[in-house]
Amino acid sequence: MNLLYAFDLAGTFTFAISGILTVREKEQDWLGATFTGFITAIGGGSLRDILLGSYPLTWVGDTSYLHVILLAVPITYMFYYQLEKLKRTLLLFDTMGIAFFTLVGTKKALDVGVAPEVAAIMGMFSAIMGGVIRDTLINDTPILYRKEIYASACLAGAITFLSLNSLGVNYNINFVVSLILIISIRILAVKYNLQLPQFKR
Amino acid sequence: MNLLYAFDLAGTFTFAISGILTVREKEQDWLGATFTGFITAIGGGSLRDILLGSYPLTWVGDTSYLHVILLAVPITYMFYYQLEKLKRTLLLFDTMGIAFFTLVGTKKALDVGVAPEVAAIMGMFSAIMGGVIRDTLINDTPILYRKEIYASACLAGAITFLSLNSLGVNYNINFVVSLILIISIRILAVKYNLQLPQFKR
Amino acid sequence: MNLLYAFDLAGTFTFAISGILTVREKEQDWLGATFTGFITAIGGGSLRDILLGSYPLTWVGDTSYLHVILLAVPITYMFYYQLEKLKRTLLLFDTMGIAFFTLVGTKKALDVGVAPEVAAIMGMFSAIMGGVIRDTLINDTPILYRKEIYASACLAGAITFLSLNSLGVNYNINFVVSLILIISIRILAVKYNLQLPQFKR
């Protein structure tokens, strides 16, 4: 449990950094940058909890999430260029973040008692909607609509987790397997430039 | 009651198709298209329920809504060109969808106990906000701000429904009358290119 | 209490007018203009209450808010040119509006029992998110990301209010002091064109 909590804070921290780094293409002051990091980090989980009616929202009930985000701001500022150069490392961090958020979100939805189909959506939303809200606010094309495999890796992981769960697989094993699956799909997709087929004929 | 439920699912199906068809102008993969259909179909009702604090949201508590949306995706894909050519039929379907969603939303808000003014807004929101959220995500001008008579037809229908309701008119008769009113306003507006007056002088 | 309520309605009225006035740059019909005023006026408070899980939302439980917004529409229409010329007066009204909404929102969040850090965010959100949602819908750059000092004045006021509150300062005195602080920061920032430092190096 404490391990999950530590990972959740780590994921929040990573998401805040990757959110703030999108600021590079836009002119934003310190407050705008902090807001961008904040929305990216807590947007997905907040939307999930609002859709589930599950209160209090994580960051409203536990200020550690805010503190971790506030910590990410000066750190991103100080290591701006280093972080920008570390694109491969960042990709790995971001991928671990979405993988982790997907599974925590899926589990949380299941615990609230919703059907597996709904839980899969909640898991995917936990991981991607923070970025989608951020992109919408800065008038960018939401990640969800970009060509890369991103949301679909989360969805595949959530479905795997739910399938193994319904087969009675041990929770910890299931978590690790599904986590590795999401990370692998995403990394392979970036490496080999894989895409889902276009819908339009 | 079962008839209302069947219509609600039919409206969801229609909204999903009309949402997915907007994809034609945008490049989207299968997951993006599904997401677009999903948001269009459940966005308005979800926003209404969140504003009312009425949980669980329809699609969270009953997976039939999700199944109907998932069914709409391959069907839209298979009949893409036929659907595009059937613009007049589609308009009729979409109009029946917004009319139905408006009245179901207005009724639901009334049942929760809000004032008629608030119920009218909730009815209109049920019908149009799914499309507004979709348009915002794909950086399009929201339907609400386009010149055509769309939201105003819903609002007129909601107000009619509420007026007749307060006069004690039988619920079924009221529903049918208000439904026909919304559909008529919308169809006539499209046919004769009617618009509300511009606000700017 | 009645004074606070009167001010809250006055703030709602002011926000609706300033929202409707943004219509000048966009083509909108009467319903679109009303919707824009509505979203600007109630968006921030609604988001705060949804994030806090505090139901019913103000305007859902008390139709006076809607009536005030509906009143703002014809008044803005009638005095369009006068209002546009009164930019300095409008700025003052808008500034009083955000100052007031910030403190009412901060107080409400505290009363719900959240931590001060969270209350500060809720206060700022109450004041600015209506405008942010409006800007997002009309595909404008959200106020939060513009160069002017706006959200930061609200945040400074919320933090001041919370600090004085934790020091045991009398509520009324605290309210007035924090209100004047927000108004002063905003007016001085506009007058001397002050900005927060850019995040990007």
Coordinates of C-alpha atoms in Angstrom, one line a residue, chain B residues 38-190:
Chain B
F38 CA -18.3 8.4 -26.9
I39 CA -17.9 12.1 -25.9
T40 CA -20.6 13.2 -28.3
A41 CA -23.1 10.6 -27.0
I42 CA -22.5 10.8 -23.2
G43 CA -21.0 14.2 -22.7
G44 CA -24.2 16.2 -22.4
G45 CA -25.9 13.8 -20.0
S46 CA -22.7 13.4 -17.9
L47 CA -22.3 17.1 -17.5
R48 CA -26.0 17.4 -16.5
D49 CA -25.6 14.7 -13.9
I50 CA -22.4 16.2 -12.6
L51 CA -24.0 19.6 -12.3
L52 CA -26.9 18.1 -10.5
G53 CA -24.8 15.9 -8.3
S54 CA -26.9 12.9 -9.6
Y55 CA -24.8 9.7 -9.3
P56 CA -24.1 7.3 -10.8
L57 CA -23.8 8.8 -14.3
T58 CA -26.1 6.9 -16.7
W59 CA -23.2 5.2 -18.6
V60 CA -21.3 4.4 -15.4
G61 CA -24.3 2.6 -13.9
D62 CA -25.5 0.9 -17.0
T63 CA -23.1 -0.5 -19.6
S64 CA -25.8 -0.8 -22.3
Y65 CA -24.9 2.8 -23.2
L66 CA -21.2 1.8 -23.8
H67 CA -22.2 -1.2 -25.8
V68 CA -24.5 0.8 -28.0
I69 CA -21.6 3.3 -28.6
L70 CA -19.1 0.5 -29.3
L71 CA -21.7 -0.9 -31.8
A72 CA -21.9 2.5 -33.6
V73 CA -18.2 2.5 -34.4
P74 CA -17.9 -0.4 -36.9
I75 CA -21.4 0.4 -38.3
T76 CA -20.3 3.9 -39.1
Y77 CA -17.2 2.6 -40.6
M78 CA -19.0 0.1 -42.8
F79 CA -21.7 2.6 -44.0
Y80 CA -19.4 5.6 -44.1
Y81 CA -20.2 6.8 -47.6
Q82 CA -23.9 5.8 -47.5
L83 CA -24.2 7.8 -44.2
E84 CA -22.5 10.8 -45.7
K85 CA -24.9 10.8 -48.6
L86 CA -27.9 10.4 -46.3
K87 CA -27.4 13.9 -45.0
R88 CA -31.1 14.6 -44.8
T89 CA -31.8 11.3 -43.0
L90 CA -29.0 12.0 -40.6
L91 CA -30.3 15.5 -39.9
L92 CA -33.6 13.9 -39.0
F93 CA -32.0 11.4 -36.7
D94 CA -29.8 14.0 -35.1
T95 CA -32.8 16.2 -34.6
M96 CA -34.8 13.4 -33.0
G97 CA -31.8 12.8 -30.8
I98 CA -31.5 16.3 -29.5
A99 CA -35.2 16.6 -29.0
F100 CA -35.4 13.4 -27.0
F101 CA -32.3 14.2 -24.9
T102 CA -33.6 17.7 -24.1
L103 CA -36.9 16.4 -22.7
V104 CA -35.4 13.4 -20.9
G105 CA -32.8 15.8 -19.4
T106 CA -35.4 18.4 -18.4
K107 CA -37.5 15.7 -16.8
K108 CA -34.6 14.3 -14.9
A109 CA -33.7 17.7 -13.5
L110 CA -37.2 18.3 -12.4
D111 CA -37.3 15.0 -10.7
V112 CA -34.2 15.9 -8.7
G113 CA -36.2 18.9 -7.5
V114 CA -34.5 22.0 -9.2
A115 CA -36.4 25.1 -10.3
P116 CA -37.9 25.1 -13.8
E117 CA -35.3 27.7 -15.1
V118 CA -32.5 25.3 -14.0
A119 CA -34.3 22.3 -15.5
A120 CA -34.6 24.1 -18.8
I121 CA -30.8 24.7 -18.8
M122 CA -30.2 21.1 -17.8
G123 CA -32.4 19.9 -20.7
M124 CA -30.6 22.0 -23.2
F125 CA -27.2 21.0 -21.8
S126 CA -28.1 17.3 -22.1
A127 CA -28.7 17.7 -25.8
I128 CA -25.9 20.0 -26.8
M129 CA -23.0 19.8 -24.4
G130 CA -21.7 16.5 -25.8
G131 CA -21.2 18.2 -29.1
V132 CA -19.8 21.3 -27.5
I133 CA -17.2 19.3 -25.6
R134 CA -16.3 17.4 -28.8
D135 CA -16.0 20.6 -30.7
T136 CA -13.8 22.1 -28.0
L137 CA -11.5 19.1 -28.0
I138 CA -11.0 19.1 -31.7
N139 CA -10.6 23.0 -31.7
D140 CA -13.7 23.6 -33.7
T141 CA -16.2 26.4 -33.1
P142 CA -18.8 24.8 -30.7
I143 CA -22.2 24.2 -32.2
L144 CA -23.6 26.6 -29.7
Y145 CA -21.8 29.5 -31.4
R146 CA -22.7 28.5 -35.0
K147 CA -25.3 30.4 -36.8
E148 CA -27.8 27.6 -37.1
I149 CA -30.8 27.3 -34.8
Y150 CA -29.8 24.3 -32.7
A151 CA -29.5 25.0 -29.0
S152 CA -32.4 27.5 -29.2
A153 CA -34.7 24.8 -30.5
C154 CA -33.8 22.6 -27.5
L155 CA -34.3 25.5 -25.1
A156 CA -37.7 26.4 -26.7
G157 CA -38.8 22.7 -26.3
A158 CA -37.6 22.6 -22.7
I159 CA -39.5 25.7 -21.9
T160 CA -42.7 24.4 -23.6
F161 CA -42.4 21.2 -21.8
L162 CA -42.0 23.0 -18.4
S163 CA -44.9 25.4 -19.2
L164 CA -47.3 22.6 -20.2
N165 CA -46.1 20.6 -17.2
S166 CA -46.9 23.4 -14.8
L167 CA -50.4 23.7 -16.4
G168 CA -51.0 20.1 -15.5
V169 CA -51.0 18.7 -19.0
N170 CA -50.7 14.9 -19.2
Y171 CA -47.0 13.9 -19.2
N172 CA -47.2 11.7 -22.4
I173 CA -49.1 14.3 -24.4
N174 CA -46.7 17.0 -23.2
F175 CA -43.7 14.9 -24.1
V176 CA -44.9 14.3 -27.7
V177 CA -46.0 17.9 -28.2
S178 CA -42.7 19.3 -27.0
L179 CA -40.8 16.7 -29.0
I180 CA -42.6 17.6 -32.2
L181 CA -42.0 21.3 -31.5
I182 CA -38.2 20.9 -31.2
I183 CA -38.1 18.8 -34.3
S184 CA -40.2 21.3 -36.3
I185 CA -38.2 24.3 -35.2
R186 CA -35.0 22.7 -36.1
I187 CA -36.2 21.3 -39.5
L188 CA -37.8 24.6 -40.5
A189 CA -34.7 26.5 -39.4
V190 CA -32.5 24.3 -41.6

